[in-house]
Amino acid sequence: MTSQQDQPIVRMVQQHIKGQPASFHVPGHKNGAVFPVSLREWERILPYDLTEITGLDDLHEPEEGIAEAEGLAAEVFGAEKTWFLINGSTTGNLAMVLAAFSPGEQVLVQRDAHKSVMNALKLAGVRAVFARPEIDERTQMPIGISREILVEAWDRYPELKGLIITSPSYEGWSSDIASLAEFVHQKEGVLLVDEAHGAHFAASPLFPKGALAQGADVVVQSAHKMLPALTMSAYLHVSGARVSRERLSHYLRVLQSSSPSYLLLASLDAARHYVHTIQHQGWNAEQLSFQKQQLEAAIGRRLIQPPDAVAADPLKWVIPVPPGYTGWEVQQALEQEHIYSELAGSSYVLWTLPLTNADINFPWQAVKRVWEGLERRPEHRNQASSMLALFPRFSEGVREEKRGEEEWVRLENAEGRIAAAPLIPYPPGIPLWLEGESLKAERIRYVRNRLEGGGRLQGGRKEENRFFVKVKMTKKG
Ligand SMILES: Cc1ncc(COP(=O)(O)O)c(C=O)c1O
């Protein structure tokens, strides 16, 4: 059996490179021999950018190094089977929903799901019932689906075939998945978890417990978000037999490129090895908690924390901004000092921290300068951070209609019209409205506030200071 010390894909690729191969195959850069001068710095990594030639296995039918690497990953992350993904958690979410449900089936979905989950529902032709997550009263932040919501949902919609949740949230706050899994399985449903932000949870008991360890059936993780892995690399894990592995494999073959990047595959292999190393060495949480205190001293405030019952990821810092400011304004001020945050909300800035035992240099002086440079503003209540408050406790997804005629209208004139495209605050990528929904005044107000506060949205059109959204044409006569 292959040892966790091994990195089968890295080894396989490095062996190939050592042989000084002559390339008469794709990609066109021929192991880096032919490449634009402007990217000369890539010289050392280009030989890794290979394709499925002899000795390098095949992601879509793995039998050699890729199969071994996926097996090692399953062991480290606590899955029965793991697939390597080269198009992010996006593909994982699409594949798991398509594999788990059939068209017309009813599925409960946490409303603050990423757009990839929303797209998956549409592609799978399922009937979604959206559940608003609980919202913490103190912080106005979503804290996931509770058992109470679940019980009520199954009561109202007894045909439900499963639940799709997002945990942890972008801010690293986790749901009590074990309790949800127990209930869903009792109802003979399946539990799918978008754990895009929690790939590191298996590394240390100091992180919230991962979804697989709590009984989820299928779990998707973006390796690139919280592990040291290349952008777009991700894992899909399965446990038990409630969701067909054959169907998962089938949809991954449909959805993923037929020319998967070996840079990404090697990086997934190395990231698994990294997690294994931390599992064995232990993760030094002290460094980060010391740095957290430094940050709190620099900004004169405590970081935003969830209620005690909610497990929080210590690698996510939810930094409150001074009264009267929006998170987007402070994010921009930090960028003037070349400090780039993961995202901002109406009243906070979110940082993601590295998973490492090595010393990290934090720019505390610069942070202090930024905070001191923010002149005092009269305290006004920042717009509620959670747009989730705008949603009903349950809402049924709108069924896709045949594409009709559409038009762009100014945001101010959109009330009562039917959305022709989703509008998505980005990041985090959670749709404010979906195609087919009627546009309510309070959501339009939310968009206006967000734009004024400096936030970004995908799916609209900006022209000077006017904002347009796409709606369905109303029938004349
Ligand atoms: C909760 C969640 N799920 C899925 C995704 C999609 O992940 P990826 O970018 O790896 O495709 C994201 C991306 O931000 C996300 O935040």
Coordinates of C-alpha atoms and ligand atoms in Angstrom, one line a residue:
M1 CA 0.0 0.0 0.0
T2 CA 1.2 3.5 -0.8
S3 CA 2.4 5.5 2.2
Q4 CA 1.1 8.9 3.1
Q5 CA 4.8 10.0 2.8
D6 CA 4.5 9.4 -0.9
Q7 CA 3.2 11.9 -3.4
P8 CA 2.3 9.7 -6.4
I9 CA 1.4 12.3 -8.9
V10 CA 4.3 14.6 -8.0
R11 CA 6.6 11.6 -8.2
M12 CA 5.2 10.4 -11.5
V13 CA 5.6 13.8 -13.1
Q14 CA 9.1 14.4 -11.7
Q15 CA 10.2 11.0 -13.0
H16 CA 8.9 11.9 -16.4
I17 CA 10.8 15.3 -16.3
K18 CA 14.0 13.6 -15.2
G19 CA 14.0 11.5 -18.4
Q20 CA 14.5 14.8 -20.4
P21 CA 11.6 13.8 -22.7
A22 CA 11.2 15.0 -26.2
S23 CA 7.7 16.3 -26.6
F24 CA 5.8 15.7 -29.8
H25 CA 2.4 15.9 -28.0
V26 CA 0.2 18.7 -26.6
P27 CA 0.5 21.2 -24.9
G28 CA 2.0 23.4 -27.5
H29 CA 4.7 24.8 -25.3
K30 CA 6.6 21.5 -25.5
N31 CA 7.6 21.3 -21.8
G32 CA 8.3 25.0 -21.8
A33 CA 10.7 25.1 -24.9
V34 CA 8.3 27.3 -26.8
F35 CA 6.8 30.1 -24.8
P36 CA 6.1 33.8 -24.9
V37 CA 9.1 35.8 -23.6
S38 CA 6.8 37.9 -21.3
L39 CA 6.2 34.8 -19.2
R40 CA 9.8 33.6 -19.1
E41 CA 9.6 33.3 -15.3
W42 CA 7.4 30.3 -15.7
E43 CA 10.3 28.3 -17.1
R44 CA 10.6 26.1 -14.0
I45 CA 7.0 25.0 -13.8
L46 CA 6.2 24.5 -17.4
P47 CA 7.7 21.0 -17.6
Y48 CA 5.0 20.0 -15.1
D49 CA 2.3 21.1 -17.4
L50 CA 1.9 17.7 -19.1
T51 CA -0.9 15.6 -20.5
E52 CA -2.1 12.0 -20.4
I53 CA 0.8 10.3 -22.0
T54 CA 2.2 6.9 -21.1
G55 CA 3.2 6.7 -17.4
L56 CA 1.1 9.7 -16.3
D57 CA -2.3 8.0 -15.8
D58 CA -5.6 9.5 -16.8
L59 CA -7.9 11.5 -14.4
H60 CA -11.0 10.2 -16.1
E61 CA -10.0 6.5 -15.8
P62 CA -7.3 6.5 -13.1
E63 CA -5.4 3.3 -12.6
E64 CA -1.9 4.5 -11.6
G65 CA -0.5 7.5 -9.8
I66 CA -3.8 9.5 -9.9
A67 CA -5.7 6.5 -8.5
E68 CA -3.1 6.1 -5.7
A69 CA -3.1 9.8 -4.9
E70 CA -6.9 9.9 -4.7
G71 CA -6.8 6.9 -2.4
L72 CA -4.3 8.6 -0.1
A73 CA -6.5 11.7 -0.1
A74 CA -9.6 9.6 0.9
E75 CA -7.6 8.3 3.8
V76 CA -6.5 11.7 5.1
F77 CA -9.8 13.5 4.6
G78 CA -11.8 10.5 6.1
A79 CA -13.8 9.6 2.9
E80 CA -14.5 6.3 1.4
K81 CA -13.7 7.6 -2.0
T82 CA -12.2 10.9 -3.2
W83 CA -12.0 12.5 -6.7
F84 CA -9.5 15.2 -7.7
L85 CA -11.2 18.2 -9.4
I86 CA -9.6 20.6 -11.7
N87 CA -12.4 23.1 -12.1
G88 CA -13.0 24.1 -8.5
S89 CA -15.7 23.2 -6.1
T90 CA -18.0 24.6 -8.8
T91 CA -17.7 21.2 -10.7
G92 CA -18.0 19.3 -7.5
N93 CA -21.3 21.0 -6.6
L94 CA -22.6 20.4 -10.1
A95 CA -21.6 16.8 -10.1
M96 CA -23.0 16.0 -6.6
V97 CA -26.4 17.5 -7.3
L98 CA -26.7 15.9 -10.7
A99 CA -25.7 12.5 -9.3
A100 CA -27.8 12.6 -6.2
F101 CA -31.1 13.7 -7.5
S102 CA -33.4 13.0 -10.5
P103 CA -35.4 15.7 -12.4
G104 CA -38.6 16.7 -10.6
E105 CA -37.4 15.6 -7.1
Q106 CA -37.8 18.0 -4.3
V107 CA -34.7 19.1 -2.4
L108 CA -34.2 21.4 0.6
V109 CA -31.4 23.9 0.0
Q110 CA -29.8 26.4 2.3
R111 CA -30.6 29.8 0.7
D112 CA -27.1 31.2 1.2
A113 CA -25.7 28.7 -1.2
H114 CA -23.0 29.6 -3.7
K115 CA -24.2 30.3 -7.3
S116 CA -22.7 26.9 -8.4
V117 CA -25.3 25.1 -6.2
M118 CA -28.1 27.3 -7.7
N119 CA -26.8 26.4 -11.2
A120 CA -26.7 22.8 -10.3
L121 CA -30.3 22.8 -9.2
K122 CA -31.3 24.2 -12.5
L123 CA -29.2 21.8 -14.5
A124 CA -30.5 18.8 -12.5
G125 CA -34.2 20.0 -13.0
V126 CA -35.0 19.4 -9.3
R127 CA -37.6 21.3 -7.4
A128 CA -35.7 23.4 -4.8
V129 CA -37.2 24.5 -1.5
F130 CA -35.0 27.2 -0.1
A131 CA -34.6 27.5 3.6
R132 CA -33.3 30.7 5.1
P133 CA -30.5 29.9 7.6
E134 CA -30.7 31.0 11.2
I135 CA -29.4 34.6 11.7
D136 CA -27.4 35.4 14.8
E137 CA -29.2 38.4 16.4
R138 CA -26.1 40.0 17.8
T139 CA -23.9 40.0 14.7
Q140 CA -26.7 39.7 12.1
M141 CA -24.6 36.9 10.4
P142 CA -26.0 33.6 9.1
I143 CA -25.3 30.6 11.3
G144 CA -26.6 27.8 9.1
I145 CA -29.5 25.5 9.0
S146 CA -30.7 24.3 12.4
R147 CA -32.4 21.1 13.3
E148 CA -35.6 23.1 13.9
I149 CA -35.6 24.4 10.4
L150 CA -35.1 20.9 9.1
V151 CA -38.0 19.4 11.1
E152 CA -40.3 22.1 10.0
A153 CA -39.2 21.8 6.4
W154 CA -39.9 18.0 6.3
D155 CA -43.2 18.6 7.9
R156 CA -44.2 21.1 5.2
Y157 CA -42.6 19.3 2.3
P158 CA -42.7 15.5 3.1
E159 CA -41.6 14.6 -0.4
L160 CA -38.1 16.0 0.2
K161 CA -35.3 13.7 -1.0
G162 CA -32.4 15.4 0.6
L163 CA -30.7 18.5 1.9
I164 CA -27.9 20.6 0.5
I165 CA -26.0 22.9 2.9
T166 CA -23.0 25.1 2.9
S167 CA -20.8 24.7 5.9
P168 CA -18.7 26.4 7.0
S169 CA -19.9 29.8 5.9
Y170 CA -17.5 32.1 4.1
E171 CA -16.7 33.5 7.5
G172 CA -15.8 30.0 8.8
W173 CA -18.8 29.4 11.0
S174 CA -20.0 25.8 11.0
S175 CA -23.3 24.1 11.3
D176 CA -24.1 21.1 13.6
I177 CA -23.9 18.7 10.7
A178 CA -24.1 15.5 12.8
S179 CA -27.6 16.5 13.9
L180 CA -28.7 17.4 10.4
A181 CA -27.2 14.1 9.0
E182 CA -29.0 12.0 11.6
F183 CA -32.4 13.6 10.8
V184 CA -32.0 13.5 7.0
H185 CA -30.9 9.9 7.0
Q186 CA -33.8 9.0 9.3
K187 CA -36.0 10.4 6.5
E188 CA -34.1 8.3 4.0
G189 CA -32.7 11.5 2.3
V190 CA -29.2 12.4 1.4
L191 CA -27.0 15.1 2.8
L192 CA -24.7 17.0 0.4
V193 CA -22.3 19.5 1.9
D194 CA -20.6 22.3 0.1
E195 CA -17.5 22.5 2.4
A196 CA -15.6 24.7 -0.1
H197 CA -14.1 26.7 2.8
G198 CA -13.2 23.8 5.1
A199 CA -10.7 21.6 3.3
H200 CA -8.3 22.1 6.2
F201 CA -10.7 20.9 8.9
A202 CA -9.2 17.4 8.8
A203 CA -5.7 18.8 9.6
S204 CA -6.3 19.4 13.3
P205 CA -8.9 18.9 16.0
L206 CA -8.5 22.6 16.7
F207 CA -10.6 23.3 13.6
P208 CA -14.3 22.7 13.5
K209 CA -15.2 19.0 12.9
G210 CA -15.5 18.4 9.1
A211 CA -18.7 17.3 7.3
L212 CA -17.5 13.8 6.5
A213 CA -16.7 13.1 10.1
Q214 CA -20.2 14.1 11.0
G215 CA -22.0 11.8 8.6
A216 CA -22.5 13.8 5.3
D217 CA -22.9 11.6 2.2
V218 CA -21.1 13.8 -0.3
V219 CA -18.7 16.7 0.5
V220 CA -17.0 19.2 -1.8
Q221 CA -13.9 21.1 -0.8
S222 CA -11.9 23.8 -2.6
A223 CA -8.3 22.8 -1.9
H224 CA -7.2 26.1 -3.3
K225 CA -9.2 28.2 -0.8
M226 CA -7.7 27.2 2.6
L227 CA -4.9 24.7 1.7
P228 CA -1.7 25.6 0.0
A229 CA -2.9 24.4 -3.5
L230 CA -3.3 26.0 -6.9
T231 CA -6.4 28.0 -7.8
M232 CA -9.2 25.7 -9.2
S233 CA -8.0 22.6 -7.4
A234 CA -10.7 20.9 -5.4
Y235 CA -11.8 17.5 -3.9
L236 CA -15.0 15.6 -4.0
H237 CA -15.5 13.0 -1.3
V238 CA -18.1 10.4 -0.8
S239 CA -19.0 8.2 2.2
G240 CA -21.6 5.3 2.2
A241 CA -23.7 4.2 -0.7
R242 CA -26.6 6.7 -0.6
V243 CA -25.2 8.5 -3.7
S244 CA -24.0 6.4 -6.6
R245 CA -20.3 6.6 -7.2
E246 CA -20.8 5.6 -10.8
R247 CA -23.1 8.6 -11.3
L248 CA -20.6 10.9 -9.6
S249 CA -17.8 9.6 -11.9
H250 CA -20.1 9.9 -14.9
Y251 CA -20.9 13.5 -14.2
L252 CA -17.3 14.4 -13.4
R253 CA -16.4 13.0 -16.8
V254 CA -19.1 15.1 -18.4
L255 CA -18.2 18.3 -16.6
Q256 CA -14.5 18.3 -16.3
S257 CA -12.0 19.1 -19.1
S258 CA -10.7 16.2 -21.1
S259 CA -7.2 17.8 -20.7
P260 CA -6.8 18.1 -16.9
S261 CA -3.9 20.2 -15.7
Y262 CA -1.1 18.2 -14.1
L263 CA -0.1 21.3 -12.3
L264 CA -3.4 21.2 -10.5
L265 CA -3.3 17.5 -10.0
A266 CA 0.2 17.6 -8.5
S267 CA -0.9 20.4 -6.3
L268 CA -3.8 18.4 -5.0
D269 CA -1.5 15.5 -4.2
A270 CA 1.0 17.8 -2.5
A271 CA -1.8 19.5 -0.5
R272 CA -3.0 16.2 0.8
H273 CA 0.5 15.4 1.9
Y274 CA 0.7 18.8 3.6
V275 CA -2.5 18.0 5.5
H276 CA -1.1 14.7 6.5
T277 CA 2.0 16.3 7.8
I278 CA 0.1 18.8 10.0
Q279 CA -2.1 15.9 11.3
H280 CA 1.1 14.3 12.6
Q281 CA 3.1 17.3 13.7
G282 CA 0.1 19.1 15.2
W283 CA -0.9 22.6 14.3
N284 CA 0.5 25.4 16.3
A285 CA -2.5 27.6 17.1
E286 CA -0.6 29.8 19.5
Q287 CA 1.1 31.8 16.9
L288 CA -2.2 32.8 15.3
S289 CA -3.9 33.6 18.6
F290 CA -1.0 35.9 19.5
Q291 CA -1.3 37.6 16.1
K292 CA -5.0 38.0 16.6
Q293 CA -4.4 39.8 19.8
Q294 CA -2.0 42.1 17.9
L295 CA -4.6 42.8 15.4
E296 CA -7.2 43.5 18.0
A297 CA -4.8 45.9 19.7
A298 CA -4.1 47.7 16.3
I299 CA -7.8 48.3 15.6
G300 CA -8.9 48.7 19.2
R301 CA -11.7 46.2 18.9
R302 CA -12.3 42.4 19.3
L303 CA -12.9 40.4 16.2
I304 CA -16.5 39.3 15.4
Q305 CA -17.3 35.9 16.8
P306 CA -20.3 33.6 16.4
P307 CA -22.4 32.6 19.4
D308 CA -20.8 30.0 21.7
A309 CA -22.7 27.1 20.2
V310 CA -21.3 27.7 16.7
A311 CA -17.9 26.4 15.9
A312 CA -15.6 29.0 14.3
D313 CA -12.6 28.4 12.1
P314 CA -9.6 30.1 13.6
L315 CA -8.2 30.7 10.1
K316 CA -10.9 33.2 9.4
W317 CA -10.8 36.6 10.9
V318 CA -14.0 38.7 10.8
I319 CA -12.7 42.2 11.4
P320 CA -15.2 44.9 12.4
V321 CA -14.8 48.3 10.8
P322 CA -15.1 51.6 12.7
P323 CA -18.7 53.0 13.2
G324 CA -19.9 54.9 10.2
Y325 CA -17.8 53.0 7.7
T326 CA -18.6 50.1 5.4
G327 CA -16.4 47.1 5.1
W328 CA -15.8 48.0 1.4
E329 CA -14.5 51.4 2.3
V330 CA -12.0 50.0 4.8
Q331 CA -11.1 47.2 2.4
Q332 CA -10.1 49.9 -0.1
A333 CA -8.2 51.9 2.6
L334 CA -6.2 48.7 3.4
E335 CA -5.5 48.2 -0.3
Q336 CA -3.8 51.6 -0.4
E337 CA -1.3 49.9 2.0
H338 CA -1.1 46.9 -0.3
I339 CA -3.1 44.8 2.2
Y340 CA -5.7 42.7 0.3
S341 CA -8.6 41.1 2.2
E342 CA -10.7 38.1 1.1
L343 CA -13.9 40.1 1.1
A344 CA -15.8 42.8 2.8
G345 CA -19.4 43.1 4.0
S346 CA -21.4 46.1 5.1
S347 CA -19.7 46.2 8.5
Y348 CA -16.6 44.0 8.4
V349 CA -13.6 42.8 6.4
L350 CA -12.8 39.2 6.2
W351 CA -9.3 37.8 6.2
T352 CA -8.3 34.2 5.5
L353 CA -5.1 33.1 7.3
P354 CA -2.5 30.6 6.2
L355 CA -2.4 27.0 7.5
T356 CA 1.2 26.9 8.7
N357 CA 3.4 26.3 11.6
A358 CA 6.0 28.6 10.2
D359 CA 6.4 32.3 11.4
I360 CA 4.2 34.7 9.5
N361 CA 4.9 38.4 9.1
F362 CA 1.8 40.5 9.7
P363 CA 1.6 44.1 8.6
W364 CA 0.4 45.5 12.0
Q365 CA 2.0 48.9 11.6
A366 CA 0.2 49.4 8.3
V367 CA -3.1 48.3 9.7
K368 CA -2.7 50.7 12.6
R369 CA -1.9 53.5 10.1
V370 CA -5.1 52.7 8.2
W371 CA -7.3 52.7 11.3
E372 CA -5.7 55.9 12.6
G373 CA -6.2 57.5 9.2
L374 CA -10.0 56.8 9.3
E375 CA -11.4 60.0 10.6
R376 CA -14.2 59.7 13.2
R377 CA -17.7 59.5 11.6
P378 CA -21.0 59.9 13.4
E379 CA -22.2 56.4 14.3
H380 CA -25.0 55.3 12.1
R381 CA -26.2 51.8 11.9
N382 CA -24.5 50.0 9.1
Q383 CA -26.8 48.2 6.8
A384 CA -27.5 44.7 8.2
S385 CA -24.7 42.4 7.1
S386 CA -26.9 39.6 6.3
M387 CA -29.0 40.0 3.1
L388 CA -30.5 36.7 4.3
A389 CA -32.9 38.6 6.5
L390 CA -34.6 39.6 3.2
F391 CA -35.7 36.0 2.5
P392 CA -38.7 34.2 3.8
R393 CA -38.2 31.2 6.1
F394 CA -39.0 28.8 3.1
S395 CA -39.5 29.6 -0.5
E396 CA -40.0 27.3 -3.5
G397 CA -37.6 27.7 -6.4
V398 CA -39.0 29.1 -9.5
R399 CA -39.2 26.6 -12.4
E400 CA -37.3 27.5 -15.5
E401 CA -39.5 28.8 -18.2
K402 CA -38.7 28.9 -21.9
R403 CA -36.4 31.8 -22.6
G404 CA -38.5 34.8 -23.6
E405 CA -37.6 38.3 -24.4
E406 CA -35.6 40.3 -21.9
E407 CA -34.6 43.9 -21.4
W408 CA -32.3 46.0 -19.2
V409 CA -34.1 48.4 -16.8
R410 CA -32.7 50.9 -14.3
L411 CA -32.6 49.5 -10.8
E412 CA -35.1 52.2 -9.7
N413 CA -37.7 50.9 -12.2
A414 CA -37.3 47.2 -11.5
E415 CA -39.7 46.8 -8.7
G416 CA -42.4 44.2 -9.4
R417 CA -40.6 43.0 -12.6
I418 CA -39.5 39.4 -13.1
A419 CA -35.7 38.8 -13.0
A420 CA -34.3 37.4 -16.2
A421 CA -30.9 36.7 -14.7
P422 CA -29.5 36.2 -11.2
L423 CA -28.0 39.2 -9.4
I424 CA -25.1 38.1 -7.3
P425 CA -23.2 40.1 -4.6
Y426 CA -19.6 39.1 -5.3
P427 CA -17.8 37.9 -3.3
P428 CA -19.4 35.8 -1.7
G429 CA -21.3 34.7 -4.8
I430 CA -24.6 34.0 -3.1
P431 CA -27.4 35.2 -5.4
L432 CA -29.7 38.0 -4.1
W433 CA -32.3 37.0 -6.6
L434 CA -32.6 34.2 -9.1
E435 CA -34.1 34.2 -12.6
G436 CA -37.9 34.1 -12.5
E437 CA -38.2 35.8 -9.1
S438 CA -40.3 38.9 -8.7
L439 CA -38.2 41.9 -7.7
K440 CA -39.2 43.2 -4.3
A441 CA -38.6 46.8 -3.1
E442 CA -36.5 45.7 -0.1
R443 CA -34.1 43.7 -2.3
I444 CA -33.8 46.7 -4.7
R445 CA -33.0 48.9 -1.7
Y446 CA -30.4 46.3 -0.6
V447 CA -28.7 46.6 -4.0
R448 CA -28.7 50.4 -3.9
N449 CA -27.2 50.4 -0.4
R450 CA -24.6 47.8 -1.4
L451 CA -23.5 49.8 -4.4
E452 CA -23.4 53.1 -2.4
G453 CA -21.3 51.3 0.2
G454 CA -18.8 50.2 -2.4
G455 CA -19.9 46.6 -2.8
R456 CA -19.8 44.7 -6.2
L457 CA -22.5 42.7 -7.9
Q458 CA -22.4 40.3 -10.8
G459 CA -25.3 40.1 -13.3
G460 CA -26.1 43.8 -13.5
R461 CA -24.8 46.5 -15.8
K462 CA -23.2 49.8 -14.6
E463 CA -23.2 52.9 -16.8
E464 CA -21.7 55.9 -15.0
N465 CA -23.7 56.1 -11.8
R466 CA -26.6 54.2 -13.1
F467 CA -27.2 50.5 -12.5
F468 CA -29.3 48.3 -14.7
V469 CA -30.7 44.8 -14.1
K470 CA -32.1 42.3 -16.6
V471 CA -35.8 41.6 -16.5
K472 CA -38.3 39.7 -18.6
M473 CA -40.3 41.7 -21.1
T474 CA -43.8 42.2 -20.0
K475 CA -46.5 41.0 -22.4
K476 CA -48.2 43.8 -24.2
G477 CA -51.9 44.2 -24.5
Ligands
LIG1 C1 -19.4 28.3 -0.6 C2 -18.7 28.2 -1.9 N1 -19.0 27.1 -2.6 C3 -18.4 26.9 -3.8 C4 -17.6 27.8 -4.4 C5 -17.0 27.6 -5.7 O1 -15.6 27.2 -5.5 P1 -14.5 27.2 -6.7 O2 -14.1 28.6 -6.8 O3 -13.5 26.3 -6.1 O4 -15.2 26.7 -7.9 C6 -17.3 29.0 -3.6 C7 -16.4 30.0 -4.2 O5 -16.2 31.1 -3.7 C8 -17.9 29.2 -2.4 O6 -17.7 30.3 -1.6

